[in-house]
Amino acid sequence: MSEPLVVVGNGMAAARFVDELAKVALGRYAVAVIGEEPRLAYNRVLLSSVLAGETQSHDIELRPASWWRDRGVTLKYGCRVSEIDVGRRELKIANEESVAFSRLVLATGSTALRLNLPGAELAGVYTFRDTRDVDLLLTLAAQKKRVVVIGGGLLGLEAAYGLAKAGAPVALVHLMDRLMERQLDAPAADLLKSLVEPKGIKVLLNANTARIHGTTRVEGVELTDGQRLDADAVIFAAGIRPNTALAKEAGITVNRGIVVDDHMQTAAPDIFALGECAEHRGVCYGLVEPAYEQARVLARHLAGGPDSYGGSVVATNLKVSGVSVFSAGDFMGAEGSEAIVLKDIKRGIYRKLVIADGRLTGAVLVGDVSDALWYLELIRSRQSVAAIRGDMMFGRSFIRKEAA
Ligand SMILES: Cc1cc2nc3c(=O)[nH]c(=O)nc-3n(C[C@H](O)[C@H](O)[C@H](O)COP(=O)(O)OP(=O)(O)OC[C@H]3O[C@@H](n4cnc5c(N)ncnc54)[C@H](O)[C@@H]3O)c2cc1C
């Protein structure tokens, strides 16, 4: 008889995990997926394109209902799991229904942070995490409301772009001295700023929000330097928090995320975690590629394979039409590394390759990202770049065949 395996969360990590498991252990487990969002798993990354009007919400489903059915998966969506009983191997759904498991996979993702500011509870304060948020933001955009986006990382920029594209006046307020500081060095971030501002986004750097003004609804945002921005809405895009409460209340070890080992196993036997809710070797990833790598490892592990997960090299692409930005690996350059830089600000091009011990360890590209995947592959494979060092800045097509 198949062992009951339950996945909590019906997001991107869960969908990929089921896919990988079906490839290597079809029939071994009776799989049930329980998710809180009231729809089939969808590609969350594409929410930015939905907001920008470049993709339709109904086109972002990862798999049709028939795909799940064909794999014998029991799907419960619109259902929140409220409790795990580790000893009895049982979990509770919000309507008090109990579900038994022999293996449990937690794939509960993250929640967008709401900053603890005066006024944060006012009507007109939003986040950007799921389809419900996007529907609300699309309504704001259609009404051309004045919006302040708090946070100049990837999500903040993509939210600001989508809203500005729809004609809403948008100010983007960022605490740091440069945009996307976790992915870009200063010259790349400066260039990015000059490329997004003509798209209707007013960028304020070194800008610390003191409070949100309004009586019942948002009326403005005040910065700590006293500057006041008029606004009808505020969007928090200032980070995410892994959803760990379920695990924590069940007595499973949690730091920032749910702590897992190299097999994605938590501190509790037969309970695993993956994706944004998991913390592996002290790292919680906020990107989808690590979740996919973890999904493959866990599926193979549950099929009896020797696979283990050693961490991921992360890469980021900004999804703002006409502004190509890519960053991967050690983009700042650790001590002892060297950087090759190509900068043509007039043409909107910046490239930086970081090399350490004869290998490519990081890259930043702005303007032309056509070689991004090639650089990423060089970083991930850790192969020597000694033979191509002189030419690789100009892209793959410049590399002589014998050297590549
Ligand atoms: C607008 C946007 C753009 C993004 N762009 C990029 C990008 O360009 N590149 C990139 O790599 N990443 C991007 N990301 C991040 C990426 O979407 C996430 O890394 C990825 O979705 C993580 O997958 P996950 O399954 O771990 O979490 P999620 O996709 O968040 O899924 C978790 C699911 O679990 C459910 N859940 C939580 N608690 C419970 C419970 N108790 N019971 C039942 N269900 C529960 C949640 O409702 C959710 O549906 C973006 C994210 C957003 C919001």
Tab-separated table of N, CA and C and ligand atoms in Angstrom, residues 8-14 34-37 44-45 47-48 79-82 107-110 128-130 154-155 158 243 246 274-277 286-289 291 315 317 319, ligand 1:
chain	number	residue	atom	x	y	z
A	8	VAL	N	2.262	20.482	2.812
A	8	VAL	CA	1.525	21.671	3.277
A	8	VAL	C	2.010	22.873	2.475
A	9	GLY	N	1.082	23.529	1.784
A	9	GLY	CA	1.449	24.643	0.906
A	9	GLY	C	1.323	24.180	-0.529
A	10	ASN	N	0.695	25.016	-1.338
A	10	ASN	CA	0.503	24.654	-2.742
A	10	ASN	C	1.118	25.736	-3.616
A	11	GLY	N	2.395	26.013	-3.334
A	11	GLY	CA	3.104	27.046	-4.082
A	11	GLY	C	4.076	26.429	-5.077
A	12	MET	N	5.101	27.199	-5.419
A	12	MET	CA	6.022	26.772	-6.478
A	12	MET	C	6.880	25.593	-6.046
A	13	ALA	N	7.342	25.604	-4.786
A	13	ALA	CA	8.190	24.505	-4.312
A	13	ALA	C	7.385	23.205	-4.256
A	14	ALA	N	6.132	23.295	-3.767
A	14	ALA	CA	5.294	22.108	-3.646
A	14	ALA	C	5.032	21.488	-5.022
A	34	ILE	N	-2.065	20.274	0.473
A	34	ILE	CA	-3.063	21.138	1.120
A	34	ILE	C	-2.552	22.576	1.075
A	35	GLY	N	-3.278	23.461	0.422
A	35	GLY	CA	-2.802	24.843	0.263
A	35	GLY	C	-3.856	25.854	0.660
A	36	GLU	N	-3.378	26.951	1.197
A	36	GLU	CA	-4.298	27.967	1.709
A	36	GLU	C	-4.894	28.838	0.603
A	37	GLU	N	-4.112	29.088	-0.438
A	37	GLU	CA	-4.626	29.971	-1.491
A	37	GLU	C	-5.736	29.240	-2.259
A	44	ARG	N	4.402	32.294	-9.152
A	44	ARG	CA	4.369	33.553	-8.399
A	44	ARG	C	5.291	34.597	-9.039
A	45	VAL	N	6.394	34.138	-9.626
A	45	VAL	CA	7.354	35.049	-10.263
A	45	VAL	C	6.651	35.910	-11.317
A	47	LEU	N	3.757	37.180	-11.243
A	47	LEU	CA	2.815	38.187	-10.742
A	47	LEU	C	3.242	39.585	-11.187
A	48	SER	N	4.557	39.783	-11.300
A	48	SER	CA	5.040	41.099	-11.753
A	48	SER	C	4.569	41.366	-13.180
A	79	CYS	N	-7.522	25.776	1.881
A	79	CYS	CA	-7.532	25.117	3.200
A	79	CYS	C	-6.256	25.452	3.952
A	80	ARG	N	-6.389	26.036	5.108
A	80	ARG	CA	-5.198	26.349	5.909
A	80	ARG	C	-4.938	25.209	6.884
A	81	VAL	N	-3.709	24.744	6.975
A	81	VAL	CA	-3.347	23.759	7.992
A	81	VAL	C	-3.057	24.527	9.274
A	82	SER	N	-3.746	24.148	10.372
A	82	SER	CA	-3.630	24.960	11.582
A	82	SER	C	-2.746	24.317	12.643
A	107	ALA	N	5.972	23.241	2.874
A	107	ALA	CA	6.366	24.131	1.762
A	107	ALA	C	5.494	25.376	1.861
A	108	THR	N	5.583	26.029	3.016
A	108	THR	CA	4.637	27.104	3.346
A	108	THR	C	5.100	28.491	2.892
A	109	GLY	N	6.273	28.587	2.258
A	109	GLY	CA	6.701	29.862	1.672
A	109	GLY	C	6.928	30.967	2.690
A	110	SER	N	6.666	32.195	2.283
A	110	SER	CA	6.920	33.376	3.121
A	110	SER	C	5.718	34.310	3.092
A	128	PHE	N	2.738	42.840	-1.781
A	128	PHE	CA	2.809	42.317	-3.164
A	128	PHE	C	3.322	40.883	-3.091
A	129	ARG	N	2.416	39.946	-2.844
A	129	ARG	CA	2.866	38.575	-2.654
A	129	ARG	C	2.031	37.545	-3.426
A	130	ASP	N	0.694	37.804	-3.509
A	130	ASP	CA	-0.140	36.772	-4.132
A	130	ASP	C	-1.154	37.387	-5.095
A	154	LEU	N	14.160	44.061	-5.741
A	154	LEU	CA	13.522	43.514	-6.940
A	154	LEU	C	11.999	43.696	-6.913
A	155	LEU	N	11.371	43.299	-5.803
A	155	LEU	CA	9.910	43.357	-5.730
A	155	LEU	C	9.387	44.776	-5.773
A	158	GLU	N	9.642	46.103	-9.271
A	158	GLU	CA	8.663	45.500	-10.183
A	158	GLU	C	7.250	45.997	-9.868
A	243	ASN	N	7.332	31.508	6.571
A	243	ASN	CA	6.176	31.050	7.349
A	243	ASN	C	6.576	29.823	8.172
A	246	LEU	N	3.674	27.258	12.018
A	246	LEU	CA	3.126	25.895	12.110
A	246	LEU	C	4.175	24.927	12.669
A	274	LEU	N	10.981	22.632	2.545
A	274	LEU	CA	11.709	23.137	1.381
A	274	LEU	C	11.108	24.443	0.888
A	275	GLY	N	11.882	25.132	0.059
A	275	GLY	CA	11.425	26.419	-0.469
A	275	GLY	C	11.706	27.540	0.522
A	276	GLU	N	10.947	28.602	0.395
A	276	GLU	CA	11.237	29.812	1.175
A	276	GLU	C	11.054	29.654	2.676
A	277	CYS	N	10.306	28.636	3.111
A	277	CYS	CA	10.104	28.474	4.565
A	277	CYS	C	11.303	27.775	5.214
A	286	GLY	N	15.254	33.406	-0.934
A	286	GLY	CA	13.996	34.078	-1.287
A	286	GLY	C	13.755	34.003	-2.781
A	287	LEU	N	14.267	32.942	-3.401
A	287	LEU	CA	14.181	32.811	-4.852
A	287	LEU	C	13.714	31.408	-5.216
A	288	VAL	N	13.261	31.261	-6.451
A	288	VAL	CA	12.623	29.999	-6.796
A	288	VAL	C	13.619	28.888	-7.186
A	289	GLU	N	14.755	29.258	-7.762
A	289	GLU	CA	15.676	28.225	-8.235
A	289	GLU	C	16.190	27.331	-7.096
A	291	ALA	N	14.603	26.621	-4.438
A	291	ALA	CA	13.455	25.772	-4.062
A	291	ALA	C	13.347	24.588	-5.015
A	315	ALA	N	20.907	33.598	-8.478
A	315	ALA	CA	20.946	34.567	-9.573
A	315	ALA	C	19.608	35.284	-9.625
A	317	ASN	N	17.100	38.091	-11.929
A	317	ASN	CA	16.783	38.873	-13.126
A	317	ASN	C	15.684	39.849	-12.777
A	319	LYS	N	12.525	41.998	-13.726
A	319	LYS	CA	11.540	41.870	-14.808
A	319	LYS	C	10.847	43.215	-15.054
B	1	LIG	C1	5.933	39.451	-7.303
B	1	LIG	C2	7.010	38.431	-7.101
B	1	LIG	C3	8.039	38.319	-8.041
B	1	LIG	C4	9.036	37.371	-7.834
B	1	LIG	N1	10.042	37.291	-8.768
B	1	LIG	C5	10.994	36.364	-8.601
B	1	LIG	C6	12.033	36.207	-9.568
B	1	LIG	O1	12.120	36.953	-10.548
B	1	LIG	N2	12.939	35.218	-9.393
B	1	LIG	C7	12.877	34.369	-8.317
B	1	LIG	O2	13.711	33.462	-8.204
B	1	LIG	N3	11.919	34.495	-7.369
B	1	LIG	C8	10.980	35.472	-7.485
B	1	LIG	N4	10.002	35.582	-6.537
B	1	LIG	C9	10.047	34.685	-5.364
B	1	LIG	C10	9.412	33.339	-5.710
B	1	LIG	O3	8.100	33.530	-6.144
B	1	LIG	C11	9.447	32.458	-4.481
B	1	LIG	O4	10.814	32.208	-4.186
B	1	LIG	C12	8.735	31.132	-4.655
B	1	LIG	O5	7.377	31.331	-4.953
B	1	LIG	C13	8.887	30.300	-3.372
B	1	LIG	O6	8.126	29.141	-3.478
B	1	LIG	P1	7.522	28.448	-2.165
B	1	LIG	O7	6.704	27.303	-2.664
B	1	LIG	O8	8.584	28.219	-1.180
B	1	LIG	O9	6.551	29.548	-1.546
B	1	LIG	P2	5.189	30.095	-2.127
B	1	LIG	O10	5.201	30.120	-3.610
B	1	LIG	O11	4.923	31.348	-1.385
B	1	LIG	O12	4.110	29.020	-1.683
B	1	LIG	C14	3.781	28.764	-0.354
B	1	LIG	C15	2.317	28.434	-0.272
B	1	LIG	O13	2.035	27.867	1.014
B	1	LIG	C16	0.775	28.350	1.447
B	1	LIG	N5	0.675	28.198	2.899
B	1	LIG	C17	1.366	28.884	3.847
B	1	LIG	N6	1.001	28.473	5.086
B	1	LIG	C18	0.051	27.507	4.903
B	1	LIG	C19	-0.714	26.707	5.809
B	1	LIG	N7	-0.577	26.798	7.145
B	1	LIG	N8	-1.605	25.840	5.294
B	1	LIG	C20	-1.748	25.719	3.948
B	1	LIG	N9	-1.047	26.464	3.049
B	1	LIG	C21	-0.157	27.328	3.532
B	1	LIG	C22	0.771	29.778	0.968
B	1	LIG	O14	-0.555	30.275	0.914
B	1	LIG	C23	1.404	29.646	-0.417
B	1	LIG	O15	0.440	29.405	-1.401
B	1	LIG	C24	9.003	36.539	-6.703
B	1	LIG	C25	7.978	36.660	-5.756
B	1	LIG	C26	6.991	37.607	-5.938
B	1	LIG	C27	5.900	37.751	-4.915
